[in-house]
mmCIF file of C-alpha atoms in Angstrom:
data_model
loop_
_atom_site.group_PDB
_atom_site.id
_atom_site.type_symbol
_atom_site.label_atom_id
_atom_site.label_comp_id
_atom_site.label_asym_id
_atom_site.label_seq_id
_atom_site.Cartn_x
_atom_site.Cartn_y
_atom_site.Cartn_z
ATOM 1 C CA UNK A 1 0.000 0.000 0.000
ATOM 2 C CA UNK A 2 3.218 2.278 0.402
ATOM 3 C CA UNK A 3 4.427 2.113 -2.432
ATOM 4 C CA UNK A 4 0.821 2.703 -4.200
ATOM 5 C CA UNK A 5 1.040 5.797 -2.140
ATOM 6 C CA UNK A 6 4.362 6.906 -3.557
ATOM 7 C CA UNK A 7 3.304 5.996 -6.703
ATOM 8 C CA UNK A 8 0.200 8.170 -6.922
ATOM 9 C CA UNK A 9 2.444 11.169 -5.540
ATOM 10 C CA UNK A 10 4.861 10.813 -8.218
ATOM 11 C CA UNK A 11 2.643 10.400 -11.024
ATOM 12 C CA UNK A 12 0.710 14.215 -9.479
ATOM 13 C CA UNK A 13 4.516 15.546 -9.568
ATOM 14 C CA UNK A 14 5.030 14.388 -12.859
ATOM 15 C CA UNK A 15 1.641 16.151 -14.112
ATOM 16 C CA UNK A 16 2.364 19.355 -12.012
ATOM 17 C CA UNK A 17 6.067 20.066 -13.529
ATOM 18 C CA UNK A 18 4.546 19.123 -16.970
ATOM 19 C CA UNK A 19 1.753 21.779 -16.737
ATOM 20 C CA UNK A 20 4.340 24.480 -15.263
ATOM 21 C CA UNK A 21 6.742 23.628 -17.721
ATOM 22 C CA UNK A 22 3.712 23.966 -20.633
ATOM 23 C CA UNK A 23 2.788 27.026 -18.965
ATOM 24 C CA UNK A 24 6.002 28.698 -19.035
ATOM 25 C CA UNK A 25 6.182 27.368 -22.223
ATOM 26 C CA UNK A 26 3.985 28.762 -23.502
ATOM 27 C CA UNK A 27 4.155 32.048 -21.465
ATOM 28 C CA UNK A 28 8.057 32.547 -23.122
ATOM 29 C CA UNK A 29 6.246 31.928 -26.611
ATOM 30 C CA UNK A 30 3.743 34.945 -26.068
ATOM 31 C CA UNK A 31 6.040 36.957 -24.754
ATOM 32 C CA UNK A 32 8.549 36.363 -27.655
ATOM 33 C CA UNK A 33 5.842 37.150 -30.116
ATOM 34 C CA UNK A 34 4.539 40.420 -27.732
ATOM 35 C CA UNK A 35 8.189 41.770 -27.968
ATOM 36 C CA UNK A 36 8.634 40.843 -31.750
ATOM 37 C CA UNK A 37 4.925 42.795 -32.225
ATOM 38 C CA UNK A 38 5.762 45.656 -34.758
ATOM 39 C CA UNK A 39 3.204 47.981 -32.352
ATOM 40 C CA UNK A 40 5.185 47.151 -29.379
ATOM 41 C CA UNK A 41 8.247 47.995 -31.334
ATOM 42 C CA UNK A 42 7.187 51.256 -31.924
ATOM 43 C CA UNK A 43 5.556 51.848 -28.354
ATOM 44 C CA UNK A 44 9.247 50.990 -27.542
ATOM 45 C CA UNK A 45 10.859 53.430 -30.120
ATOM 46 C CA UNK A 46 8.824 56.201 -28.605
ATOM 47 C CA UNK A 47 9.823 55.352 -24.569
ATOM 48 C CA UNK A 48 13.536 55.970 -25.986
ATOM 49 C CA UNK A 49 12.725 59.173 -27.892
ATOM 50 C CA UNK A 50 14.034 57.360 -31.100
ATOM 51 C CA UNK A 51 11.574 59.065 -33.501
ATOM 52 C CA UNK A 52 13.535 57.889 -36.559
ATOM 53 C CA UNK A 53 13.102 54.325 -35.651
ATOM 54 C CA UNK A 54 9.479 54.691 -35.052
ATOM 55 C CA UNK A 55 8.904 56.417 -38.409
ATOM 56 C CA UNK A 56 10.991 53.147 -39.979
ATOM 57 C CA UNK A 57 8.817 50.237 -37.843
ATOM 58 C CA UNK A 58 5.745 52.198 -39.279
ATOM 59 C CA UNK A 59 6.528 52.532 -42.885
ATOM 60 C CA UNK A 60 8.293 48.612 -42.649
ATOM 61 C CA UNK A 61 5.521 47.150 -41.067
ATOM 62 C CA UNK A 62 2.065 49.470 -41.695
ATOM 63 C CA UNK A 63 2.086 51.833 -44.549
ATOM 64 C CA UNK A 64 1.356 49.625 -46.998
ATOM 65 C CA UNK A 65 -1.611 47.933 -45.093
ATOM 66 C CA UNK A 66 0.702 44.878 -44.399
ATOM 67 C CA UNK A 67 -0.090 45.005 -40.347
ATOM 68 C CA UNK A 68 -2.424 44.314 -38.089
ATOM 69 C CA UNK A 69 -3.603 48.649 -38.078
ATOM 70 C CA UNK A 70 -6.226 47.936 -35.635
ATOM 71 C CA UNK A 71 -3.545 46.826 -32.861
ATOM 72 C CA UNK A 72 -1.307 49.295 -33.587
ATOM 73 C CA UNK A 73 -4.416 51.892 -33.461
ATOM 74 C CA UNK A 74 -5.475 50.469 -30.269
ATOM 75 C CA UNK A 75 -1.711 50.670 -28.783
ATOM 76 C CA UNK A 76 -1.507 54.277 -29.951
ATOM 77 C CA UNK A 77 -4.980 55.371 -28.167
ATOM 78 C CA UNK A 78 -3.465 54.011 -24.839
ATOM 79 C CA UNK A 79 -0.192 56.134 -25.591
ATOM 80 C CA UNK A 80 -1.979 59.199 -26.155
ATOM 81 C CA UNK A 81 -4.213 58.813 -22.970
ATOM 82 C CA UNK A 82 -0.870 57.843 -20.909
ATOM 83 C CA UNK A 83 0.994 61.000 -22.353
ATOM 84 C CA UNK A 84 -1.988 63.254 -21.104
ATOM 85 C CA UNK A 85 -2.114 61.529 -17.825
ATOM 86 C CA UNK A 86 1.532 61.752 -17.692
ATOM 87 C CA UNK A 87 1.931 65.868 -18.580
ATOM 88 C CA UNK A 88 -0.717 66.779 -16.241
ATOM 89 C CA UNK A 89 1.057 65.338 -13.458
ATOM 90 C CA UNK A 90 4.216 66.498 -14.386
ATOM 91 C CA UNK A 91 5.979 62.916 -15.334
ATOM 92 C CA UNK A 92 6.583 64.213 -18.754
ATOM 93 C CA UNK A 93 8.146 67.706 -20.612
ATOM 94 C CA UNK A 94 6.707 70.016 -22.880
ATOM 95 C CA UNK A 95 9.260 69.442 -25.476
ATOM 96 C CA UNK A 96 9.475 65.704 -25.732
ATOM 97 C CA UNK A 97 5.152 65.373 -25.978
ATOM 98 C CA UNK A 98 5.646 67.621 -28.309
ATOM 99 C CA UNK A 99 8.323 65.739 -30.089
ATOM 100 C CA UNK A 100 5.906 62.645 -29.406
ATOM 101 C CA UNK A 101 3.388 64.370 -30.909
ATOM 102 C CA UNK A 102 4.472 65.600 -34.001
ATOM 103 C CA UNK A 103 6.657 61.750 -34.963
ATOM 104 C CA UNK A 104 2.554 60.636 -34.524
ATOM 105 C CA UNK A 105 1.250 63.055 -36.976
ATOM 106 C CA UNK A 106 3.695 62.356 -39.637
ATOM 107 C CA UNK A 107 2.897 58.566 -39.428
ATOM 108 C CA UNK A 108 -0.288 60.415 -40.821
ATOM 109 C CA UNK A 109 -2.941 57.601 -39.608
ATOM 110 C CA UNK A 110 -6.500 58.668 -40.929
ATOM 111 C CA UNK A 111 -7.713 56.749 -37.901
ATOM 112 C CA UNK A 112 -5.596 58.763 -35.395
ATOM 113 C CA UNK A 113 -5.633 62.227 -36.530
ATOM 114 C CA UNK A 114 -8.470 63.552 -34.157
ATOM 115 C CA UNK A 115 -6.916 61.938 -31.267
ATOM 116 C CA UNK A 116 -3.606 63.285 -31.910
ATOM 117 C CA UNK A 117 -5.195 66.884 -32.288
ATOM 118 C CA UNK A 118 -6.997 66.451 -29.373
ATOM 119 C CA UNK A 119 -4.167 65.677 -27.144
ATOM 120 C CA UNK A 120 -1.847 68.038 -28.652
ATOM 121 C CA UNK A 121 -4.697 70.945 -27.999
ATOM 122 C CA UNK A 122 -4.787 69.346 -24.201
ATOM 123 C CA UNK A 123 -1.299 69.632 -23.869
ATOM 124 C CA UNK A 124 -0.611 73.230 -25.052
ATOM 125 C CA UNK A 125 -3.913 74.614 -23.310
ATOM 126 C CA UNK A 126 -1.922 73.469 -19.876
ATOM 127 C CA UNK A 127 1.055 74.343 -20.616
ATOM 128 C CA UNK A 128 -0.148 77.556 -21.814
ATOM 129 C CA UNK A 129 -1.527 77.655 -18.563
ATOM 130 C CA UNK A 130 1.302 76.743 -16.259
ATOM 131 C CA UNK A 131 3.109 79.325 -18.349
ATOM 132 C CA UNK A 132 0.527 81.893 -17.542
ATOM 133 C CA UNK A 133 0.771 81.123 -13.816
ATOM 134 C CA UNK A 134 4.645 81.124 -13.508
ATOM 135 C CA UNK A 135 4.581 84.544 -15.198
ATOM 136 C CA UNK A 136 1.731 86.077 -12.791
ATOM 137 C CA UNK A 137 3.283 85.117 -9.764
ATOM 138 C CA UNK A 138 6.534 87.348 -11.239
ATOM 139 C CA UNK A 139 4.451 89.663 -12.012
ATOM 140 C CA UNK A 140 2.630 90.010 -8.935
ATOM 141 C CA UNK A 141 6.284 90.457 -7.026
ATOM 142 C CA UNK A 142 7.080 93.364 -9.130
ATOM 143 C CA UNK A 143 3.274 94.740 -7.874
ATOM 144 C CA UNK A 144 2.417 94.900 -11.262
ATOM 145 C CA UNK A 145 -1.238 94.177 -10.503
ATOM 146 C CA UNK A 146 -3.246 94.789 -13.481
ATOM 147 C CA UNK A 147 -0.916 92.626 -15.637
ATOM 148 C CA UNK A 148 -0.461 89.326 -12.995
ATOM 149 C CA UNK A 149 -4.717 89.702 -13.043
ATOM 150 C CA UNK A 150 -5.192 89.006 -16.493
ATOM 151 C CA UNK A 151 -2.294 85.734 -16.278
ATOM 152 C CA UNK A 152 -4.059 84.388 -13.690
ATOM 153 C CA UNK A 153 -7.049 84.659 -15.236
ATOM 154 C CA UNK A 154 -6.009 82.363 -18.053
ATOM 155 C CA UNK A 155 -4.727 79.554 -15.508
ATOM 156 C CA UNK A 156 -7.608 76.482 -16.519
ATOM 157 C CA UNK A 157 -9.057 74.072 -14.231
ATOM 158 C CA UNK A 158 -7.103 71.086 -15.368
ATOM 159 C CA UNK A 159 -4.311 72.711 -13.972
ATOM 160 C CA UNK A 160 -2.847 71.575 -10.639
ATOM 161 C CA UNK A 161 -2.352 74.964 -9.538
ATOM 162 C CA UNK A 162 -5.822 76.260 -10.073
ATOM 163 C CA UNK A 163 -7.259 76.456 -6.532
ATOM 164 C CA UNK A 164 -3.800 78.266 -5.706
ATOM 165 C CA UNK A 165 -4.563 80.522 -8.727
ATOM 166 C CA UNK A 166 -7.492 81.594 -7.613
ATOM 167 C CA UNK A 167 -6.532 82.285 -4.138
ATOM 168 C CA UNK A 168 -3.541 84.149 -5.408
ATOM 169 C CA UNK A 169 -5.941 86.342 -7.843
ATOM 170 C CA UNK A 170 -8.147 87.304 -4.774
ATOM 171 C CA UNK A 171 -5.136 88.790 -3.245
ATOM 172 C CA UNK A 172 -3.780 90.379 -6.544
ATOM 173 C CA UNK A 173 -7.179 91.977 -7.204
ATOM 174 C CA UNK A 174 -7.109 92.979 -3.185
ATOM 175 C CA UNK A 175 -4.122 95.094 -3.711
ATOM 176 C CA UNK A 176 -4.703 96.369 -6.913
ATOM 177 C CA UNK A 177 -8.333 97.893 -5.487
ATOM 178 C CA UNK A 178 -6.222 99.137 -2.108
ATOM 179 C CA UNK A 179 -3.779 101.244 -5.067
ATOM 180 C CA UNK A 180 -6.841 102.408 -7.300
ATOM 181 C CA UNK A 181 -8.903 103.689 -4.272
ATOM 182 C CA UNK A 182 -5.816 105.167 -2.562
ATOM 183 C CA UNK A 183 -4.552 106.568 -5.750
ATOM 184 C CA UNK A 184 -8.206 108.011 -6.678
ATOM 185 C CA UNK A 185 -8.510 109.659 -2.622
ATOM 186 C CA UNK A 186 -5.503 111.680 -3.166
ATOM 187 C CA UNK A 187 -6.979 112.881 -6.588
ATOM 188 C CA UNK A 188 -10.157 113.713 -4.802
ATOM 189 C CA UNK A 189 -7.693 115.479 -1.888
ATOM 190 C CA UNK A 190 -6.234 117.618 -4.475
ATOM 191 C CA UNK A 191 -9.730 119.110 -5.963
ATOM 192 C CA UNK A 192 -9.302 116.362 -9.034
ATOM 193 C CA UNK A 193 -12.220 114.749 -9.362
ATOM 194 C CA UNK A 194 -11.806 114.081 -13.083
ATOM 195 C CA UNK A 195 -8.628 112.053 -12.786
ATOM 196 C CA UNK A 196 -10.034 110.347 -9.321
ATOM 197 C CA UNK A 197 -13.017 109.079 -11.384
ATOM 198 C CA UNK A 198 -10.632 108.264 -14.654
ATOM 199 C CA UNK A 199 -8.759 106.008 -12.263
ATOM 200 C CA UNK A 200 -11.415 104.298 -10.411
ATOM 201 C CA UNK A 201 -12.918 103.724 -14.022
ATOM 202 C CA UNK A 202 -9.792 101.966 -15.427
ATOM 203 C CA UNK A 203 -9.851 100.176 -12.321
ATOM 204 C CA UNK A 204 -13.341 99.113 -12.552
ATOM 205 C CA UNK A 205 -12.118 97.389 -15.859
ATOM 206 C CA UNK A 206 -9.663 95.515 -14.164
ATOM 207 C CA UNK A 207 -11.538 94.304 -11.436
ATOM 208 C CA UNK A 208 -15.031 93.564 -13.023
ATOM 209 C CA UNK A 209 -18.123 94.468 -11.002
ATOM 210 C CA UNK A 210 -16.117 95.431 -7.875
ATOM 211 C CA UNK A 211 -18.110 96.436 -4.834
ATOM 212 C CA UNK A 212 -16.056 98.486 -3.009
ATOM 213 C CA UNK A 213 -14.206 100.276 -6.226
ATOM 214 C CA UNK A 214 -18.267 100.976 -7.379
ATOM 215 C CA UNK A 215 -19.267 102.074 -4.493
ATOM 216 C CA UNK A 216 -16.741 104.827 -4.334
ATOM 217 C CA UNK A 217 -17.324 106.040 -7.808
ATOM 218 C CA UNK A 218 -20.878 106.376 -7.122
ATOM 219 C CA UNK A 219 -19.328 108.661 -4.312
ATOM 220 C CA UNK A 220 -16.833 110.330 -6.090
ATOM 221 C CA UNK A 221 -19.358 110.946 -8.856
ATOM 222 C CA UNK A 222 -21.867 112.622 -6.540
ATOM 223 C CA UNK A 223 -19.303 114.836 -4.540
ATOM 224 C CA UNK A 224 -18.046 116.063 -8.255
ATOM 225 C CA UNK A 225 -21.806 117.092 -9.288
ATOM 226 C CA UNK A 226 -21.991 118.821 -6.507
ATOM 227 C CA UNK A 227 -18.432 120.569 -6.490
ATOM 228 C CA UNK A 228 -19.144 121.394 -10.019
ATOM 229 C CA UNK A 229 -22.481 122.773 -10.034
ATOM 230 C CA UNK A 230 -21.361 124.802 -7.206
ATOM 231 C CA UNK A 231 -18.738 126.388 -9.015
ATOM 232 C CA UNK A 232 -20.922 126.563 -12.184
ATOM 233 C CA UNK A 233 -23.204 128.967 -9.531
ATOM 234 C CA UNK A 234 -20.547 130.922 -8.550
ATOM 235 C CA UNK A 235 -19.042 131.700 -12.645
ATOM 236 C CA UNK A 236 -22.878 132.549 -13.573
ATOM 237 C CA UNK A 237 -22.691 135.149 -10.542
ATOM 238 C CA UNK A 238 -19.848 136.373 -12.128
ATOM 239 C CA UNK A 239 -21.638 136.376 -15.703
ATOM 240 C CA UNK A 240 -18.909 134.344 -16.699
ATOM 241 C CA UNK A 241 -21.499 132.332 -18.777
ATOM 242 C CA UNK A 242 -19.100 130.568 -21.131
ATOM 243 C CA UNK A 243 -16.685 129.125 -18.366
ATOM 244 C CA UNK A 244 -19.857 127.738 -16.422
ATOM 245 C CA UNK A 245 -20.601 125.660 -19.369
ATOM 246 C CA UNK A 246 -16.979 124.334 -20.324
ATOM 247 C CA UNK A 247 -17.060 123.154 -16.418
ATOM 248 C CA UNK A 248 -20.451 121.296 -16.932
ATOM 249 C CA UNK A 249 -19.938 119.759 -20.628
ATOM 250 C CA UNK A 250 -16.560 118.476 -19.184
ATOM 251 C CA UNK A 251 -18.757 117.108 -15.785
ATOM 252 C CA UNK A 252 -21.175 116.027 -18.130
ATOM 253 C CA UNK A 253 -18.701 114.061 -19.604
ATOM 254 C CA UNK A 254 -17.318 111.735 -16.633
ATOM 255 C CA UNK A 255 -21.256 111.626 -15.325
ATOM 256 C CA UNK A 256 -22.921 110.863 -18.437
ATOM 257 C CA UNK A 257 -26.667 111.794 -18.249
ATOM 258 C CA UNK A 258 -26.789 113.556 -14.942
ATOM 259 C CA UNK A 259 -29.778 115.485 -14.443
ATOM 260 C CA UNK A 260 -28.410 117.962 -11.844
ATOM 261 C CA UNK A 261 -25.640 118.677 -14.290
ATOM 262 C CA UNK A 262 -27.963 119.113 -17.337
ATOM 263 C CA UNK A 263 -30.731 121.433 -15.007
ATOM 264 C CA UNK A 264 -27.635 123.695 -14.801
ATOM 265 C CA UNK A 265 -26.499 123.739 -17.979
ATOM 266 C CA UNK A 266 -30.477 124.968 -18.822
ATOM 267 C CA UNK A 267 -30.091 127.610 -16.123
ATOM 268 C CA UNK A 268 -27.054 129.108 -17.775
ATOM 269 C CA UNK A 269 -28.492 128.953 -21.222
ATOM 270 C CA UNK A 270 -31.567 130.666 -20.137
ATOM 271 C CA UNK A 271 -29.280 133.571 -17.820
ATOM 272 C CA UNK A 272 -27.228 134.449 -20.505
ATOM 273 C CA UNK A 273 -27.793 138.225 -21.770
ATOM 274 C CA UNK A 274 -29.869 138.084 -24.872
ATOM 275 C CA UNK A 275 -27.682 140.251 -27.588
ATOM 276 C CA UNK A 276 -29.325 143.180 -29.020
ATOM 277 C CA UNK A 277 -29.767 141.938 -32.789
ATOM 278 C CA UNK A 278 -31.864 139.047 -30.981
ATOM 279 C CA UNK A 279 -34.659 141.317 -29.244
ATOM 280 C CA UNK A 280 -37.656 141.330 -31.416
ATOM 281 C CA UNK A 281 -38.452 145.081 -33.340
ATOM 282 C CA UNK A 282 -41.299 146.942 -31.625
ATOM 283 C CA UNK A 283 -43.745 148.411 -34.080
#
């Protein structure tokens, strides 16, 4: 009964090693043929940046329809993905995806061309974008506000450092409103309303539909009406009729419309002196 035993144990050894040694077999053929695949080859070609030999495998192997186009297709869709994933997280350069790239589109597959334009509009959108981030943040060092807003503004949401864009906008667009209201209060300190207003209106540009940088034009613009009908009062008194309306056409000018201006420009026309050819003959 032993040596059945022994007997049954080497016969299930002898079955085992033959199935490994099958499998591996086997497994050594596939792999043979994966690394002799033409598409593989060229997968290859590109890891090594050898363009020239990926150009070759293609025409050798594909241009002439003598390949299997669908594999090689199928390999190339899961390069392009790959590449994308690989640039947005920063495991691959500008310059060699664009190398990449441009090897792919001389292959010129009919099957391949959207994808490749796709990827290579991916690519330079972020990179255009990184680019525009780098240069705000130098910008914003040299406090030159109005031109690190718009770069920051073109940072896209693909981008790794959006969120820390956007916080870093907020505090560009904080101190460019602290200069523009500053810089329009000492206007206003010196009597110059115009050039206040002209600077919180460049500024409102800048920093679209701003609050606080609204606000104080609406404030700036109300305290100028009044400073300049005042004065408008004071040249009629004077019958200096002319100067009172060069002060309220300019007004009129930074506060389009205004009705207190225009009521004033009516009272001057109608207290001017009427000249004597304009009197009416008496029979």
């Amino acid at each position: 009964m032993k040596k059945a035993k022994r007997s049954k144990g080497g016969k299930f050894l002898l079955g085992f090693a033959v199935v490994v040694v099958t499998a591996v077999a086997v497994t050594g053929v596939l792999f043979v043929r994966y690394l002799n695949d033409p598409s593989q080859k060229l997968l290859s070609s590109l890891d090594k940046e050898d363009y020239t030999a990926v150009v070759e495998i293609y025409t050798e192997n594909y241009k002439y329809g003598n390949g299997d186009t669908d594999a090689l297709i199928k390999a190339l869709e899961g390069r392009l993905n790959n590449l994308k994933d690989d640039f947005k997280n920063a495991k691959a350069e500008y310059a060699v995806v664009q190398m990449e790239l441009g090897t792919l589109e001389k292959l010129d597959i009919k099957a391949m061309t959207g994808r490749i334009s796709d990827t290579k509009a991916y690519v330079d959108k972020l990179n255009a974008s990184r680019t525009a981030f780098e240069s705000a943040q130098k910008l914003g060092e040299s406090r030159d506000y109005v031109a690190a807003i718009a770069q920051y503004k073109l940072v896209v949401e693909e981008d790794s450092r959006y969120a820390e864009a956007k916080e870093a906008l907020a505090a560009a667009l904080a101190a460019y409103r602290s200069d523009a209201l500053q810089k329009a209060a000492d206007f206003v300190s010196a009597g110059d309303y115009d050039k206040a207003l002209a600077a919180l209106g460049e500024a409102i540009q800048v920093a679209e539909n701003d609050s606080e940088i609204t606000q104080q034009i609406n404030v700036y613009q109300n305290q100028y009406v009044t400073d300049s009908t005042r004065k408008a009062e004071e040249l009629m008194g004077q019958k200096l009729y002319s100067e009172a309306e060069s002060l309220l056409n300019k007004a009129l000018s930074l506060v389009p419309g205004n009705k207190d201006i225009l009521n004033k420009l009516a009272a001057v026309e109608n207290a001017k002196p009427v000249p004597l050819g304009g009197l009416p003959l008496i029979d």
